[in-house]
Amino acid sequence: MSVRLGPPTKRGTPKMHVIVIGAGVTGTTTAWYLRAAGVDVTLVDAADLPARGASAANGGMLHASHTEPWNAPGVGWDLLRYLGRVDSPLLLRPRALPGILPWGIEFLWNSRRARFERNTLLNAQLAEYSLRQLRTLQQELKLDFGFVESGILKIFQDPKSLARNHAASAAMAAVGVRFEEWDNARVAAEEPVLEPIAHRLCGALFFPDDAIGNAAAFTRELATAAQRAGVRWRPNTRVTGWRLFQGRINGVETSAGPMAADAVVLASGFAAPALVRRLGLRLPVAPVKGYSLTLTLPAEWQPRLPIIDDANKVVLTPLDGQLRLAGTAEFTGADLRLNASRAANVLAQCRRTLPRLPEYLELETMEPWTGLRPMSARGTPILGPTRIPGLYLNTGAGHLGWTLACGSASLVRDSIIGADPALPIEPFQR
């Protein structure tokens, strides 16, 4: 990757020009909010369509209620316990260790309880704001992405885990997170597909303000709306370097040639660290692999509500007549190969939650997917300006990328145009 020097972009025009690198849900929402503020925007991605990466088939949940980073206290022991085990919900591949060692040290350092609780609250505040922004955007644009304000049900088999989650949810009431306690009878009545396992449960928590939606459909619908509003879309365009003048970013080098800009937002997910390394920046973001399965079910087998099964570590989301199953986190480096045994593990987890699923449902009848979520070492997204003038970040949200997309994009927009932000951006800066 190269770094080129060139003359600065002329600022005599009434609009500034910003390049957004990455057309996943994070980059596309950033492009939209900048354009809505009157900024001239170019959206660049190496893929042919928006949402080709981590946004393509995620769990589909939009939740301010579950914003805990994955580096909870004790995560180090969990990683050692699951080391190399393909049937585990959290898998560390030994071959990935050399590549993630510096990131991993910071990841574990942030698992100390005080930092974990602080970062959980930061995520929750941003998630609440983000969902408000999403609702406002949806009222304005009426995008077709299966958005349903259904609430989310989390079920438990371990009383200690239920107590911990209850305490964590109560703590987040300060930022507006509401929840209800359900007993087993209520669970079976409200969600009949769980009736066969209701006797095993010790209770559940229901979060009425959470929602669901298809992240890929949202991203592509919003990208279309953004283009109609004037955003220039540059697919199949790989960023290969940076253009600087007197220490300030003033454009990028790409596979299609140089592009000038007043500022650049890097929203390219797990690829972001490699892009900024030539600039002398270290970005603590690593890929964490996730799996999902999408299947079509008869109506009688379809859950009414999105479900998080605490014991079986699986997410079940009804999306547009289909069921999206998601689970597992795998530290395996930038490996996008779909491992059939890991995908089968997600299905096995689901069968423990929904034992009445028809036997004919095998991997061959489903749409398996794997993606690399860009996870920051501290468990919160990395947002806003860097020490290099003209370069802004919107990356590292990991499993919360869909939930935090509209809020993160709004904060980054405000930092670029000099508007007063709804939340302080400083806690999210690198």
Tab-separated table of C-alpha atoms in Angstrom:
chain	number	residue	atom	x	y	z
A	1	MET	CA	0.000	0.000	0.000
A	2	SER	CA	1.319	3.439	-0.901
A	3	VAL	CA	1.185	6.890	0.622
A	4	ARG	CA	1.164	9.719	-1.930
A	5	LEU	CA	1.688	13.425	-1.422
A	6	GLY	CA	-0.354	15.916	-3.432
A	7	PRO	CA	-1.888	19.365	-3.331
A	8	PRO	CA	-4.809	19.934	-0.968
A	9	THR	CA	-8.415	19.827	-2.111
A	10	LYS	CA	-9.705	23.297	-2.875
A	11	ARG	CA	-12.197	24.473	-0.268
A	12	GLY	CA	-13.733	27.310	-2.256
A	13	THR	CA	-16.888	25.298	-2.916
A	14	PRO	CA	-19.781	25.457	-0.436
A	15	LYS	CA	-19.639	21.702	0.239
A	16	MET	CA	-16.806	19.656	1.637
A	17	HIS	CA	-16.100	16.287	0.032
A	18	VAL	CA	-15.732	13.175	2.195
A	19	ILE	CA	-14.761	9.697	1.040
A	20	VAL	CA	-16.205	6.814	3.080
A	21	ILE	CA	-14.257	3.558	2.741
A	22	GLY	CA	-16.457	0.501	3.253
A	23	ALA	CA	-20.071	-0.094	2.225
A	24	GLY	CA	-21.214	-2.337	5.025
A	25	VAL	CA	-23.941	-1.184	7.375
A	26	THR	CA	-21.469	1.087	9.197
A	27	GLY	CA	-20.031	2.813	6.139
A	28	THR	CA	-23.340	3.134	4.328
A	29	THR	CA	-25.072	4.778	7.277
A	30	THR	CA	-22.093	7.121	7.646
A	31	ALA	CA	-22.388	8.111	3.989
A	32	TRP	CA	-26.120	8.697	4.398
A	33	TYR	CA	-25.877	10.911	7.474
A	34	LEU	CA	-23.062	12.964	5.953
A	35	ARG	CA	-25.039	13.501	2.764
A	36	ALA	CA	-28.160	14.412	4.750
A	37	ALA	CA	-26.052	17.124	6.419
A	38	GLY	CA	-25.174	18.593	3.019
A	39	VAL	CA	-21.749	16.996	2.608
A	40	ASP	CA	-20.545	15.805	-0.803
A	41	VAL	CA	-19.896	12.055	-0.327
A	42	THR	CA	-18.237	9.238	-2.254
A	43	LEU	CA	-18.779	5.690	-0.940
A	44	VAL	CA	-16.036	3.246	-1.950
A	45	ASP	CA	-15.920	-0.539	-1.568
A	46	ALA	CA	-13.888	-3.368	-3.063
A	47	ALA	CA	-17.050	-5.471	-3.478
A	48	ASP	CA	-19.680	-5.215	-6.200
A	49	LEU	CA	-22.579	-4.532	-3.817
A	50	PRO	CA	-23.065	-3.033	-0.360
A	51	ALA	CA	-23.257	-5.424	2.614
A	52	ARG	CA	-21.005	-8.126	1.204
A	53	GLY	CA	-19.064	-8.573	4.451
A	54	ALA	CA	-20.101	-8.824	8.095
A	55	SER	CA	-23.468	-7.166	7.335
A	56	ALA	CA	-24.553	-9.883	4.906
A	57	ALA	CA	-26.301	-12.372	7.210
A	58	ASN	CA	-25.840	-11.474	10.862
A	59	GLY	CA	-28.214	-12.358	13.692
A	60	GLY	CA	-30.604	-9.546	12.772
A	61	MET	CA	-31.179	-8.277	16.320
A	62	LEU	CA	-31.248	-4.587	17.258
A	63	HIS	CA	-30.768	-4.394	20.991
A	64	ALA	CA	-29.677	-1.844	23.539
A	65	SER	CA	-30.288	-4.547	26.141
A	66	HIS	CA	-27.309	-6.740	25.201
A	67	THR	CA	-24.308	-4.497	24.753
A	68	GLU	CA	-21.749	-6.382	26.818
A	69	PRO	CA	-18.356	-6.685	25.128
A	70	TRP	CA	-17.162	-10.224	24.574
A	71	ASN	CA	-14.241	-9.709	26.939
A	72	ALA	CA	-16.255	-10.265	30.109
A	73	PRO	CA	-14.301	-11.002	33.303
A	74	GLY	CA	-13.051	-14.572	33.078
A	75	VAL	CA	-12.937	-14.661	29.269
A	76	GLY	CA	-9.279	-15.677	29.361
A	77	TRP	CA	-10.118	-18.913	31.165
A	78	ASP	CA	-12.984	-19.546	28.739
A	79	LEU	CA	-10.639	-19.191	25.766
A	80	LEU	CA	-8.190	-21.655	27.299
A	81	ARG	CA	-11.003	-24.067	28.160
A	82	TYR	CA	-12.326	-24.013	24.597
A	83	LEU	CA	-8.916	-23.915	22.864
A	84	GLY	CA	-9.249	-25.830	19.591
A	85	ARG	CA	-12.690	-27.300	20.425
A	86	VAL	CA	-14.862	-27.072	17.298
A	87	ASP	CA	-18.058	-27.790	19.271
A	88	SER	CA	-17.603	-24.811	21.594
A	89	PRO	CA	-19.438	-21.462	21.384
A	90	LEU	CA	-16.133	-19.590	21.794
A	91	LEU	CA	-13.226	-20.995	19.803
A	92	LEU	CA	-9.604	-19.890	19.699
A	93	ARG	CA	-7.623	-21.449	16.861
A	94	PRO	CA	-4.002	-21.944	18.002
A	95	ARG	CA	-2.730	-20.916	14.556
A	96	ALA	CA	-4.347	-17.495	15.012
A	97	LEU	CA	-2.395	-16.678	18.188
A	98	PRO	CA	0.675	-15.005	16.617
A	99	GLY	CA	-1.456	-12.644	14.538
A	100	ILE	CA	-3.693	-11.468	17.372
A	101	LEU	CA	-1.239	-11.440	20.280
A	102	PRO	CA	-0.926	-7.629	20.741
A	103	TRP	CA	-4.675	-7.249	20.243
A	104	GLY	CA	-5.326	-10.157	22.615
A	105	ILE	CA	-3.300	-8.598	25.429
A	106	GLU	CA	-5.371	-5.420	25.196
A	107	PHE	CA	-8.564	-7.505	24.885
A	108	LEU	CA	-7.771	-9.289	28.164
A	109	TRP	CA	-6.682	-6.069	29.882
A	110	ASN	CA	-10.115	-4.623	29.128
A	111	SER	CA	-11.782	-7.675	30.714
A	112	ARG	CA	-11.149	-6.263	34.187
A	113	ARG	CA	-14.523	-5.729	35.795
A	114	ALA	CA	-14.399	-1.940	36.103
A	115	ARG	CA	-13.438	-1.474	32.451
A	116	PHE	CA	-15.913	-4.118	31.264
A	117	GLU	CA	-18.797	-2.460	33.114
A	118	ARG	CA	-17.769	0.992	31.852
A	119	ASN	CA	-17.594	-0.225	28.251
A	120	THR	CA	-20.921	-2.041	28.552
A	121	LEU	CA	-22.571	1.186	29.683
A	122	LEU	CA	-20.924	3.181	26.885
A	123	ASN	CA	-22.254	0.679	24.355
A	124	ALA	CA	-25.720	0.809	25.924
A	125	GLN	CA	-25.845	4.610	25.750
A	126	LEU	CA	-24.785	4.553	22.118
A	127	ALA	CA	-27.227	1.730	21.328
A	128	GLU	CA	-30.178	3.614	22.833
A	129	TYR	CA	-29.270	6.672	20.758
A	130	SER	CA	-28.696	4.543	17.665
A	131	LEU	CA	-32.094	2.872	17.844
A	132	ARG	CA	-33.767	6.265	18.229
A	133	GLN	CA	-31.914	7.439	15.138
A	134	LEU	CA	-32.937	4.296	13.250
A	135	ARG	CA	-36.604	4.767	14.120
A	136	THR	CA	-36.469	8.381	12.935
A	137	LEU	CA	-34.746	7.316	9.721
A	138	GLN	CA	-37.328	4.609	9.118
A	139	GLN	CA	-40.198	7.061	9.617
A	140	GLU	CA	-38.602	9.275	6.985
A	141	LEU	CA	-37.552	6.705	4.369
A	142	LYS	CA	-39.801	3.680	5.042
A	143	LEU	CA	-37.119	1.224	3.978
A	144	ASP	CA	-38.043	-2.405	3.327
A	145	PHE	CA	-35.821	-4.494	5.614
A	146	GLY	CA	-38.208	-6.479	7.806
A	147	PHE	CA	-38.064	-4.019	10.692
A	148	VAL	CA	-40.251	-5.218	13.577
A	149	GLU	CA	-40.284	-3.709	17.069
A	150	SER	CA	-40.960	-7.114	18.573
A	151	GLY	CA	-38.875	-7.028	21.712
A	152	ILE	CA	-36.372	-9.795	22.447
A	153	LEU	CA	-36.752	-12.755	24.821
A	154	LYS	CA	-33.728	-14.175	26.643
A	155	ILE	CA	-34.215	-17.566	28.297
A	156	PHE	CA	-32.135	-19.146	31.075
A	157	GLN	CA	-31.482	-22.579	32.560
A	158	ASP	CA	-28.895	-21.476	35.131
A	159	PRO	CA	-30.240	-19.441	38.095
A	160	LYS	CA	-26.844	-17.805	38.646
A	161	SER	CA	-26.696	-16.641	35.048
A	162	LEU	CA	-30.250	-15.321	35.293
A	163	ALA	CA	-29.329	-13.393	38.442
A	164	ARG	CA	-26.233	-11.892	36.778
A	165	ASN	CA	-28.214	-10.850	33.727
A	166	HIS	CA	-30.990	-9.415	35.878
A	167	ALA	CA	-28.478	-7.288	37.782
A	168	ALA	CA	-26.811	-6.126	34.562
A	169	SER	CA	-30.164	-5.197	33.023
A	170	ALA	CA	-31.193	-3.305	36.146
A	171	ALA	CA	-27.933	-1.337	35.973
A	172	MET	CA	-28.696	-0.324	32.392
A	173	ALA	CA	-32.064	1.122	33.378
A	174	ALA	CA	-30.151	4.372	33.904
A	175	VAL	CA	-29.748	4.707	30.123
A	176	GLY	CA	-33.330	3.724	29.337
A	177	VAL	CA	-33.191	-0.066	28.983
A	178	ARG	CA	-36.484	-1.622	30.110
A	179	PHE	CA	-37.049	-5.284	30.893
A	180	GLU	CA	-39.668	-7.656	32.274
A	181	GLU	CA	-39.230	-10.856	34.278
A	182	TRP	CA	-41.129	-13.832	32.871
A	183	ASP	CA	-41.735	-17.146	34.604
A	184	ASN	CA	-41.824	-20.427	32.701
A	185	ALA	CA	-45.593	-20.410	32.290
A	186	ARG	CA	-45.449	-16.951	30.702
A	187	VAL	CA	-42.626	-18.063	28.407
A	188	ALA	CA	-44.631	-21.061	27.160
A	189	ALA	CA	-47.776	-18.968	26.722
A	190	GLU	CA	-46.091	-16.121	24.841
A	191	GLU	CA	-43.761	-18.330	22.799
A	192	PRO	CA	-45.355	-21.751	22.126
A	193	VAL	CA	-42.309	-23.171	20.323
A	194	LEU	CA	-40.489	-23.095	23.675
A	195	GLU	CA	-43.149	-25.136	25.480
A	196	PRO	CA	-41.170	-28.430	25.155
A	197	ILE	CA	-38.205	-26.986	27.095
A	198	ALA	CA	-40.104	-24.683	29.467
A	199	HIS	CA	-39.708	-27.164	32.339
A	200	ARG	CA	-35.917	-26.839	32.055
A	201	LEU	CA	-35.916	-23.068	32.334
A	202	CYS	CA	-35.459	-21.071	35.507
A	203	GLY	CA	-36.978	-17.944	34.011
A	204	ALA	CA	-36.562	-15.372	31.273
A	205	LEU	CA	-36.076	-11.669	30.662
A	206	PHE	CA	-38.061	-9.833	28.011
A	207	PHE	CA	-36.794	-6.562	26.555
A	208	PRO	CA	-39.791	-4.770	25.000
A	209	ASP	CA	-37.874	-1.950	23.294
A	210	ASP	CA	-35.586	-4.161	21.217
A	211	ALA	CA	-36.243	-4.883	17.558
A	212	ILE	CA	-35.190	-6.992	14.586
A	213	GLY	CA	-34.320	-6.271	10.982
A	214	ASN	CA	-32.370	-7.615	8.038
A	215	ALA	CA	-29.065	-5.723	8.090
A	216	ALA	CA	-28.156	-6.541	4.490
A	217	ALA	CA	-31.546	-5.419	3.163
A	218	PHE	CA	-31.321	-2.223	5.213
A	219	THR	CA	-27.817	-1.471	3.948
A	220	ARG	CA	-28.730	-1.954	0.293
A	221	GLU	CA	-31.981	-0.005	0.592
A	222	LEU	CA	-30.170	2.849	2.331
A	223	ALA	CA	-27.364	2.771	-0.252
A	224	THR	CA	-29.974	3.191	-2.993
A	225	ALA	CA	-31.590	6.082	-1.117
A	226	ALA	CA	-28.159	7.635	-0.587
A	227	GLN	CA	-27.373	7.459	-4.296
A	228	ARG	CA	-30.688	9.123	-5.097
A	229	ALA	CA	-29.704	11.848	-2.627
A	230	GLY	CA	-26.408	12.391	-4.432
A	231	VAL	CA	-23.877	10.007	-2.861
A	232	ARG	CA	-21.448	8.709	-5.488
A	233	TRP	CA	-21.107	4.922	-5.303
A	234	ARG	CA	-17.806	3.359	-6.394
A	235	PRO	CA	-18.046	-0.463	-6.281
A	236	ASN	CA	-15.207	-2.818	-7.226
A	237	THR	CA	-12.754	-0.164	-6.072
A	238	ARG	CA	-9.975	-1.185	-3.716
A	239	VAL	CA	-8.208	1.467	-1.647
A	240	THR	CA	-4.452	0.961	-2.037
A	241	GLY	CA	-2.971	4.009	-0.328
A	242	TRP	CA	-3.344	7.515	1.026
A	243	ARG	CA	-2.805	11.012	-0.337
A	244	LEU	CA	-1.384	13.570	2.083
A	245	PHE	CA	-0.312	17.195	1.950
A	246	GLN	CA	1.560	18.804	4.823
A	247	GLY	CA	0.570	15.953	7.126
A	248	ARG	CA	-3.137	16.055	6.303
A	249	ILE	CA	-5.143	13.383	4.507
A	250	ASN	CA	-6.522	14.831	1.295
A	251	GLY	CA	-7.558	11.729	-0.607
A	252	VAL	CA	-6.875	8.086	-1.356
A	253	GLU	CA	-5.169	5.987	-3.989
A	254	THR	CA	-7.435	3.281	-5.414
A	255	SER	CA	-7.449	0.537	-8.009
A	256	ALA	CA	-9.455	2.967	-10.175
A	257	GLY	CA	-7.018	5.844	-9.702
A	258	PRO	CA	-6.556	8.682	-7.188
A	259	MET	CA	-9.512	10.321	-5.448
A	260	ALA	CA	-9.307	13.708	-3.744
A	261	ALA	CA	-11.245	14.617	-0.598
A	262	ASP	CA	-11.332	17.023	2.315
A	263	ALA	CA	-11.669	14.099	4.732
A	264	VAL	CA	-11.814	10.310	4.710
A	265	VAL	CA	-13.843	8.022	6.982
A	266	LEU	CA	-12.423	4.530	7.383
A	267	ALA	CA	-15.305	2.088	7.904
A	268	SER	CA	-13.803	-0.979	6.261
A	269	GLY	CA	-14.226	-3.384	9.162
A	270	PHE	CA	-11.501	-5.890	9.947
A	271	ALA	CA	-9.372	-4.603	7.030
A	272	ALA	CA	-8.992	-1.175	8.659
A	273	PRO	CA	-5.786	-1.886	10.655
A	274	ALA	CA	-3.823	-2.791	7.521
A	275	LEU	CA	-4.970	0.393	5.787
A	276	VAL	CA	-3.767	2.718	8.552
A	277	ARG	CA	-0.552	0.878	9.379
A	278	ARG	CA	1.331	2.680	6.586
A	279	LEU	CA	0.328	5.947	8.240
A	280	GLY	CA	1.998	4.891	11.470
A	281	LEU	CA	-1.273	4.196	13.280
A	282	ARG	CA	-1.977	1.047	15.269
A	283	LEU	CA	-5.649	0.175	15.273
A	284	PRO	CA	-6.599	-2.549	17.811
A	285	VAL	CA	-9.265	-4.259	15.709
A	286	ALA	CA	-9.274	-7.990	14.938
A	287	PRO	CA	-11.623	-10.235	12.933
A	288	VAL	CA	-13.913	-12.487	14.954
A	289	LYS	CA	-15.622	-15.118	12.855
A	290	GLY	CA	-19.325	-15.778	13.222
A	291	TYR	CA	-21.730	-18.240	11.628
A	292	SER	CA	-25.394	-18.063	10.741
A	293	LEU	CA	-27.939	-20.331	9.090
A	294	THR	CA	-31.081	-19.114	7.339
A	295	LEU	CA	-33.945	-21.548	6.845
A	296	THR	CA	-37.541	-21.557	5.740
A	297	LEU	CA	-39.959	-23.142	8.209
A	298	PRO	CA	-43.658	-23.954	8.256
A	299	ALA	CA	-45.538	-21.327	10.244
A	300	GLU	CA	-46.171	-23.670	13.181
A	301	TRP	CA	-42.423	-24.048	13.800
A	302	GLN	CA	-41.596	-20.363	13.505
A	303	PRO	CA	-40.990	-18.446	16.762
A	304	ARG	CA	-43.194	-15.437	17.367
A	305	LEU	CA	-40.366	-13.618	19.112
A	306	PRO	CA	-36.625	-13.337	18.583
A	307	ILE	CA	-34.931	-15.530	21.187
A	308	ILE	CA	-31.532	-15.549	22.856
A	309	ASP	CA	-30.829	-18.883	24.554
A	310	ASP	CA	-28.308	-18.241	27.312
A	311	ALA	CA	-27.588	-21.924	27.968
A	312	ASN	CA	-27.145	-23.022	24.365
A	313	LYS	CA	-25.470	-19.794	23.187
A	314	VAL	CA	-27.654	-19.378	20.124
A	315	VAL	CA	-29.757	-16.569	18.670
A	316	LEU	CA	-33.006	-17.285	16.804
A	317	THR	CA	-34.497	-14.432	14.791
A	318	PRO	CA	-37.646	-14.616	12.639
A	319	LEU	CA	-36.907	-12.494	9.551
A	320	ASP	CA	-39.368	-12.049	6.680
A	321	GLY	CA	-40.860	-15.530	6.975
A	322	GLN	CA	-37.507	-17.216	7.526
A	323	LEU	CA	-35.578	-18.119	10.654
A	324	ARG	CA	-32.041	-16.849	11.136
A	325	LEU	CA	-29.886	-18.891	13.517
A	326	ALA	CA	-26.653	-17.346	14.714
A	327	GLY	CA	-24.025	-18.385	17.188
A	328	THR	CA	-20.358	-18.954	17.902
A	329	ALA	CA	-17.384	-16.636	18.015
A	330	GLU	CA	-14.169	-17.886	16.488
A	331	PHE	CA	-10.747	-16.285	16.749
A	332	THR	CA	-9.183	-17.619	13.573
A	333	GLY	CA	-7.602	-14.638	11.846
A	334	ALA	CA	-8.822	-13.451	8.442
A	335	ASP	CA	-10.124	-16.897	7.466
A	336	LEU	CA	-13.440	-16.719	5.606
A	337	ARG	CA	-13.713	-20.419	4.815
A	338	LEU	CA	-17.025	-21.905	5.885
A	339	ASN	CA	-16.339	-24.795	8.242
A	340	ALA	CA	-19.178	-27.309	7.960
A	341	SER	CA	-18.636	-28.642	11.480
A	342	ARG	CA	-18.968	-25.143	12.965
A	343	ALA	CA	-22.139	-24.509	10.956
A	344	ALA	CA	-23.493	-27.878	12.105
A	345	ASN	CA	-22.759	-26.835	15.674
A	346	VAL	CA	-25.067	-23.813	15.273
A	347	LEU	CA	-27.837	-26.140	14.063
A	348	ALA	CA	-27.222	-28.506	16.991
A	349	GLN	CA	-27.456	-25.594	19.424
A	350	CYS	CA	-30.750	-24.578	17.830
A	351	ARG	CA	-32.159	-28.100	18.091
A	352	ARG	CA	-31.546	-28.021	21.832
A	353	THR	CA	-33.624	-24.844	21.999
A	354	LEU	CA	-36.313	-25.993	19.550
A	355	PRO	CA	-36.377	-29.805	19.877
A	356	ARG	CA	-39.478	-30.106	17.678
A	357	LEU	CA	-37.689	-28.820	14.587
A	358	PRO	CA	-38.393	-31.220	11.705
A	359	GLU	CA	-35.727	-33.896	11.246
A	360	TYR	CA	-35.463	-33.118	7.524
A	361	LEU	CA	-33.791	-29.817	8.356
A	362	GLU	CA	-30.140	-30.426	7.592
A	363	LEU	CA	-27.382	-28.087	6.499
A	364	GLU	CA	-28.111	-28.923	2.857
A	365	THR	CA	-31.587	-27.357	3.174
A	366	MET	CA	-30.306	-24.089	4.672
A	367	GLU	CA	-28.304	-21.032	3.688
A	368	PRO	CA	-25.088	-21.181	5.741
A	369	TRP	CA	-22.957	-18.061	6.054
A	370	THR	CA	-19.815	-16.967	7.793
A	371	GLY	CA	-18.437	-13.479	8.263
A	372	LEU	CA	-15.657	-11.618	10.047
A	373	ARG	CA	-16.840	-9.080	12.590
A	374	PRO	CA	-14.390	-6.230	13.294
A	375	MET	CA	-13.909	-6.351	17.061
A	376	SER	CA	-12.035	-3.665	18.953
A	377	ALA	CA	-9.873	-4.846	21.835
A	378	ARG	CA	-11.832	-2.797	24.357
A	379	GLY	CA	-15.253	-3.951	23.114
A	380	THR	CA	-16.579	-0.542	22.065
A	381	PRO	CA	-16.477	0.937	18.558
A	382	ILE	CA	-13.606	3.247	17.623
A	383	LEU	CA	-15.056	6.519	16.371
A	384	GLY	CA	-14.084	9.986	15.302
A	385	PRO	CA	-10.932	11.900	14.407
A	386	THR	CA	-7.413	10.499	14.585
A	387	ARG	CA	-4.107	12.242	15.216
A	388	ILE	CA	-3.785	12.579	11.428
A	389	PRO	CA	-5.934	15.540	10.317
A	390	GLY	CA	-8.589	14.573	7.819
A	391	LEU	CA	-8.765	10.901	8.827
A	392	TYR	CA	-11.780	9.670	10.793
A	393	LEU	CA	-12.669	6.195	12.058
A	394	ASN	CA	-15.909	4.251	12.348
A	395	THR	CA	-14.959	0.658	13.024
A	396	GLY	CA	-14.544	-2.014	15.704
A	397	ALA	CA	-18.184	-2.475	16.767
A	398	GLY	CA	-17.954	-6.266	16.418
A	399	HIS	CA	-21.216	-8.070	17.167
A	400	LEU	CA	-22.938	-4.708	17.778
A	401	GLY	CA	-22.320	-3.235	14.334
A	402	TRP	CA	-25.970	-3.440	13.257
A	403	THR	CA	-27.301	-2.097	16.550
A	404	LEU	CA	-24.817	0.791	16.719
A	405	ALA	CA	-24.759	1.721	13.021
A	406	CYS	CA	-27.025	4.774	13.001
A	407	GLY	CA	-25.683	6.158	16.267
A	408	SER	CA	-22.024	5.702	15.342
A	409	ALA	CA	-22.597	7.281	11.937
A	410	SER	CA	-24.342	10.264	13.512
A	411	LEU	CA	-21.502	10.889	15.981
A	412	VAL	CA	-18.864	10.657	13.248
A	413	ARG	CA	-20.867	13.023	11.040
A	414	ASP	CA	-21.081	15.536	13.897
A	415	SER	CA	-17.333	15.355	14.500
A	416	ILE	CA	-16.646	16.045	10.811
A	417	ILE	CA	-19.032	18.967	10.328
A	418	GLY	CA	-18.447	20.477	13.775
A	419	ALA	CA	-21.976	19.953	15.094
A	420	ASP	CA	-22.812	19.402	18.758
A	421	PRO	CA	-23.071	15.615	19.242
A	422	ALA	CA	-25.905	13.934	21.121
A	423	LEU	CA	-23.272	11.958	23.064
A	424	PRO	CA	-19.617	12.699	23.786
A	425	ILE	CA	-17.444	11.016	21.165
A	426	GLU	CA	-14.252	11.172	23.242
A	427	PRO	CA	-14.811	7.845	25.095
A	428	PHE	CA	-14.943	6.089	21.712
A	429	GLN	CA	-11.826	7.677	20.249
A	430	ARG	CA	-8.584	5.774	19.913
